[in-house]
Amino acid sequence: PGSSLHGTAYLIEIHAYNQEPIFGTVSANKMVLLNELGQIAAAEWVQTSRNRQDIELCDWTMLTNGLRGIVVVKALNSASSGLSYGSGQRLTKPRSLSAFITRFKAAAAKRINLHRNHLGMSVWQPSYSNQVLNDPKLLHLTRQRLQQYGHPA
């Protein structure tokens, strides 16, 4: 991804149910070594974003107990979706972010539960955290930290 983002950037953090470290282990050099469940979650994160024209993945990383990353909700010039912010530019409603996260969690949980033969078992915490990264310095710092932490995306 380039340094210029078109839309609103959010730092997202999604945790496994009860924050259990089900996605891998930490190596001696403090990198996350993904197991099969972590690989499934990472693949679904990418695949779910490909199905959404209003979402762009920026830097992200898998954790042993979840996922942390920057998601950009792209600015759309459609009058049918979005909120106006004075400049005349229409921005996609934040619900597109929630829809993306919900779709990702459902797809990943289904594949993970099929893999471990436990259909219907909780994989994710019900909620997720998000922080708007509207300051370029904060966005840059967050991107640097994500690139240094955990499993490189």
PDB file of C-alpha atoms in Angstrom, residues 1-107:
ATOM      1  CA  PRO A   1       0.000   0.000   0.000  1.00  0.00           C
ATOM      2  CA  GLY A   2       1.134   3.506  -0.739  1.00  0.00           C
ATOM      3  CA  SER A   3       1.413   6.346   1.721  1.00  0.00           C
ATOM      4  CA  SER A   4      -1.729   8.029   0.369  1.00  0.00           C
ATOM      5  CA  LEU A   5      -5.028   6.586   1.532  1.00  0.00           C
ATOM      6  CA  HIS A   6      -8.381   7.513  -0.005  1.00  0.00           C
ATOM      7  CA  GLY A   7     -10.980   7.193   2.721  1.00  0.00           C
ATOM      8  CA  THR A   8     -11.073   6.919   6.494  1.00  0.00           C
ATOM      9  CA  ALA A   9      -8.468   4.693   8.155  1.00  0.00           C
ATOM     10  CA  TYR A  10      -9.350   2.672  11.249  1.00  0.00           C
ATOM     11  CA  LEU A  11      -7.115   0.647  13.535  1.00  0.00           C
ATOM     12  CA  ILE A  12      -9.068  -2.565  14.112  1.00  0.00           C
ATOM     13  CA  GLU A  13      -8.476  -5.160  16.794  1.00  0.00           C
ATOM     14  CA  ILE A  14     -10.401  -8.431  16.786  1.00  0.00           C
ATOM     15  CA  HIS A  15      -9.867 -11.051  19.478  1.00  0.00           C
ATOM     16  CA  ALA A  16     -10.502 -14.758  19.673  1.00  0.00           C
ATOM     17  CA  TYR A  17     -13.184 -15.919  22.076  1.00  0.00           C
ATOM     18  CA  ASN A  18     -11.922 -15.423  25.659  1.00  0.00           C
ATOM     19  CA  GLN A  19      -8.742 -14.067  24.025  1.00  0.00           C
ATOM     20  CA  GLU A  20      -7.398 -17.604  23.782  1.00  0.00           C
ATOM     21  CA  PRO A  21      -4.192 -17.975  21.736  1.00  0.00           C
ATOM     22  CA  ILE A  22      -5.703 -20.292  19.133  1.00  0.00           C
ATOM     23  CA  PHE A  23      -3.957 -18.851  16.053  1.00  0.00           C
ATOM     24  CA  GLY A  24      -0.347 -19.730  16.759  1.00  0.00           C
ATOM     25  CA  THR A  25       2.614 -19.381  19.071  1.00  0.00           C
ATOM     26  CA  VAL A  26       5.328 -16.808  19.673  1.00  0.00           C
ATOM     27  CA  SER A  27       8.815 -17.771  18.535  1.00  0.00           C
ATOM     28  CA  ALA A  28      12.087 -17.017  20.313  1.00  0.00           C
ATOM     29  CA  ASN A  29      12.493 -13.859  18.201  1.00  0.00           C
ATOM     30  CA  LYS A  30       8.977 -12.766  19.233  1.00  0.00           C
ATOM     31  CA  MET A  31       7.351 -13.391  15.858  1.00  0.00           C
ATOM     32  CA  VAL A  32       3.952 -15.073  15.676  1.00  0.00           C
ATOM     33  CA  LEU A  33       4.150 -18.498  14.073  1.00  0.00           C
ATOM     34  CA  LEU A  34       0.695 -19.158  12.669  1.00  0.00           C
ATOM     35  CA  ASN A  35      -0.858 -22.588  13.002  1.00  0.00           C
ATOM     36  CA  GLU A  36      -3.539 -23.852  10.601  1.00  0.00           C
ATOM     37  CA  LEU A  37      -6.272 -21.841  12.366  1.00  0.00           C
ATOM     38  CA  GLY A  38      -4.200 -18.669  12.087  1.00  0.00           C
ATOM     39  CA  GLN A  39      -3.593 -19.344   8.412  1.00  0.00           C
ATOM     40  CA  ILE A  40      -7.323 -19.801   7.856  1.00  0.00           C
ATOM     41  CA  ALA A  41      -8.111 -16.524   9.654  1.00  0.00           C
ATOM     42  CA  ALA A  42      -5.431 -14.646   7.682  1.00  0.00           C
ATOM     43  CA  ALA A  43      -6.703 -16.040   4.366  1.00  0.00           C
ATOM     44  CA  GLU A  44     -10.302 -15.102   5.199  1.00  0.00           C
ATOM     45  CA  TRP A  45      -9.226 -11.554   6.195  1.00  0.00           C
ATOM     46  CA  VAL A  46      -7.758 -11.058   2.729  1.00  0.00           C
ATOM     47  CA  GLN A  47     -10.575 -12.857   0.893  1.00  0.00           C
ATOM     48  CA  THR A  48     -13.333 -10.926   2.664  1.00  0.00           C
ATOM     49  CA  SER A  49     -11.709  -7.618   1.735  1.00  0.00           C
ATOM     50  CA  ARG A  50     -11.510  -8.667  -1.933  1.00  0.00           C
ATOM     51  CA  ASN A  51     -15.280  -8.988  -1.995  1.00  0.00           C
ATOM     52  CA  ARG A  52     -15.788  -5.386  -0.840  1.00  0.00           C
ATOM     53  CA  GLN A  53     -15.081  -2.426  -3.103  1.00  0.00           C
ATOM     54  CA  ASP A  54     -15.543  -0.021  -0.185  1.00  0.00           C
ATOM     55  CA  ILE A  55     -12.852  -1.636   2.000  1.00  0.00           C
ATOM     56  CA  GLU A  56      -9.074  -1.573   1.606  1.00  0.00           C
ATOM     57  CA  LEU A  57      -6.689  -3.477   3.844  1.00  0.00           C
ATOM     58  CA  CYS A  58      -3.578  -1.621   4.800  1.00  0.00           C
ATOM     59  CA  ASP A  59      -0.935  -3.038   7.139  1.00  0.00           C
ATOM     60  CA  TRP A  60      -2.175  -5.821   9.399  1.00  0.00           C
ATOM     61  CA  THR A  61      -0.872  -8.648  11.503  1.00  0.00           C
ATOM     62  CA  MET A  62      -2.148 -11.852  13.038  1.00  0.00           C
ATOM     63  CA  LEU A  63      -1.712 -12.247  16.771  1.00  0.00           C
ATOM     64  CA  THR A  64      -1.795 -15.501  18.704  1.00  0.00           C
ATOM     65  CA  ASN A  65      -5.197 -14.417  20.020  1.00  0.00           C
ATOM     66  CA  GLY A  66      -6.582 -12.313  17.186  1.00  0.00           C
ATOM     67  CA  LEU A  67      -5.867  -9.809  14.492  1.00  0.00           C
ATOM     68  CA  ARG A  68      -4.802  -6.166  14.439  1.00  0.00           C
ATOM     69  CA  GLY A  69      -4.745  -3.995  11.355  1.00  0.00           C
ATOM     70  CA  ILE A  70      -5.573  -0.847   9.500  1.00  0.00           C
ATOM     71  CA  VAL A  71      -8.727  -0.924   7.415  1.00  0.00           C
ATOM     72  CA  VAL A  72      -9.613   1.944   5.112  1.00  0.00           C
ATOM     73  CA  VAL A  73     -13.268   2.635   4.416  1.00  0.00           C
ATOM     74  CA  LYS A  74     -12.994   4.138   0.961  1.00  0.00           C
ATOM     75  CA  ALA A  75     -14.635   7.380  -0.011  1.00  0.00           C
ATOM     76  CA  LEU A  76     -17.402   6.724  -2.513  1.00  0.00           C
ATOM     77  CA  ASN A  77     -18.979   9.317  -4.754  1.00  0.00           C
ATOM     78  CA  SER A  78     -22.378   7.678  -4.574  1.00  0.00           C
ATOM     79  CA  ALA A  79     -25.305   9.738  -3.373  1.00  0.00           C
ATOM     80  CA  SER A  80     -26.999   6.556  -2.203  1.00  0.00           C
ATOM     81  CA  SER A  81     -24.459   5.777   0.500  1.00  0.00           C
ATOM     82  CA  GLY A  82     -22.511   7.929   2.840  1.00  0.00           C
ATOM     83  CA  LEU A  83     -22.499  11.028   4.916  1.00  0.00           C
ATOM     84  CA  SER A  84     -21.598  14.494   3.771  1.00  0.00           C
ATOM     85  CA  TYR A  85     -18.809  16.281   5.609  1.00  0.00           C
ATOM     86  CA  GLY A  86     -19.211  19.857   4.402  1.00  0.00           C
ATOM     87  CA  SER A  87     -16.722  19.643   1.513  1.00  0.00           C
ATOM     88  CA  GLY A  88     -19.322  17.963  -0.658  1.00  0.00           C
ATOM     89  CA  GLN A  89     -17.425  14.666  -0.490  1.00  0.00           C
ATOM     90  CA  ARG A  90     -19.554  11.666   0.422  1.00  0.00           C
ATOM     91  CA  LEU A  91     -18.009   9.104   2.761  1.00  0.00           C
ATOM     92  CA  THR A  92     -19.219   5.566   3.235  1.00  0.00           C
ATOM     93  CA  LYS A  93     -21.163   5.082   6.430  1.00  0.00           C
ATOM     94  CA  PRO A  94     -19.255   3.341   9.228  1.00  0.00           C
ATOM     95  CA  ARG A  95     -21.716   0.448   9.006  1.00  0.00           C
ATOM     96  CA  SER A  96     -19.740  -0.787   6.002  1.00  0.00           C
ATOM     97  CA  LEU A  97     -16.858  -1.393   8.422  1.00  0.00           C
ATOM     98  CA  SER A  98     -19.137  -3.338  10.763  1.00  0.00           C
ATOM     99  CA  ALA A  99     -20.527  -5.333   7.844  1.00  0.00           C
ATOM    100  CA  PHE A 100     -17.000  -6.187   6.709  1.00  0.00           C
ATOM    101  CA  ILE A 101     -15.949  -7.328  10.208  1.00  0.00           C
ATOM    102  CA  THR A 102     -19.154  -9.347  10.641  1.00  0.00           C
ATOM    103  CA  ARG A 103     -18.677 -11.060   7.277  1.00  0.00           C
ATOM    104  CA  PHE A 104     -15.018 -11.828   8.047  1.00  0.00           C
ATOM    105  CA  LYS A 105     -15.808 -13.286  11.473  1.00  0.00           C
ATOM    106  CA  ALA A 106     -18.584 -15.482  10.082  1.00  0.00           C
ATOM    107  CA  ALA A 107     -16.513 -16.824   7.173  1.00  0.00           C
TER     108      ALA A 107
END
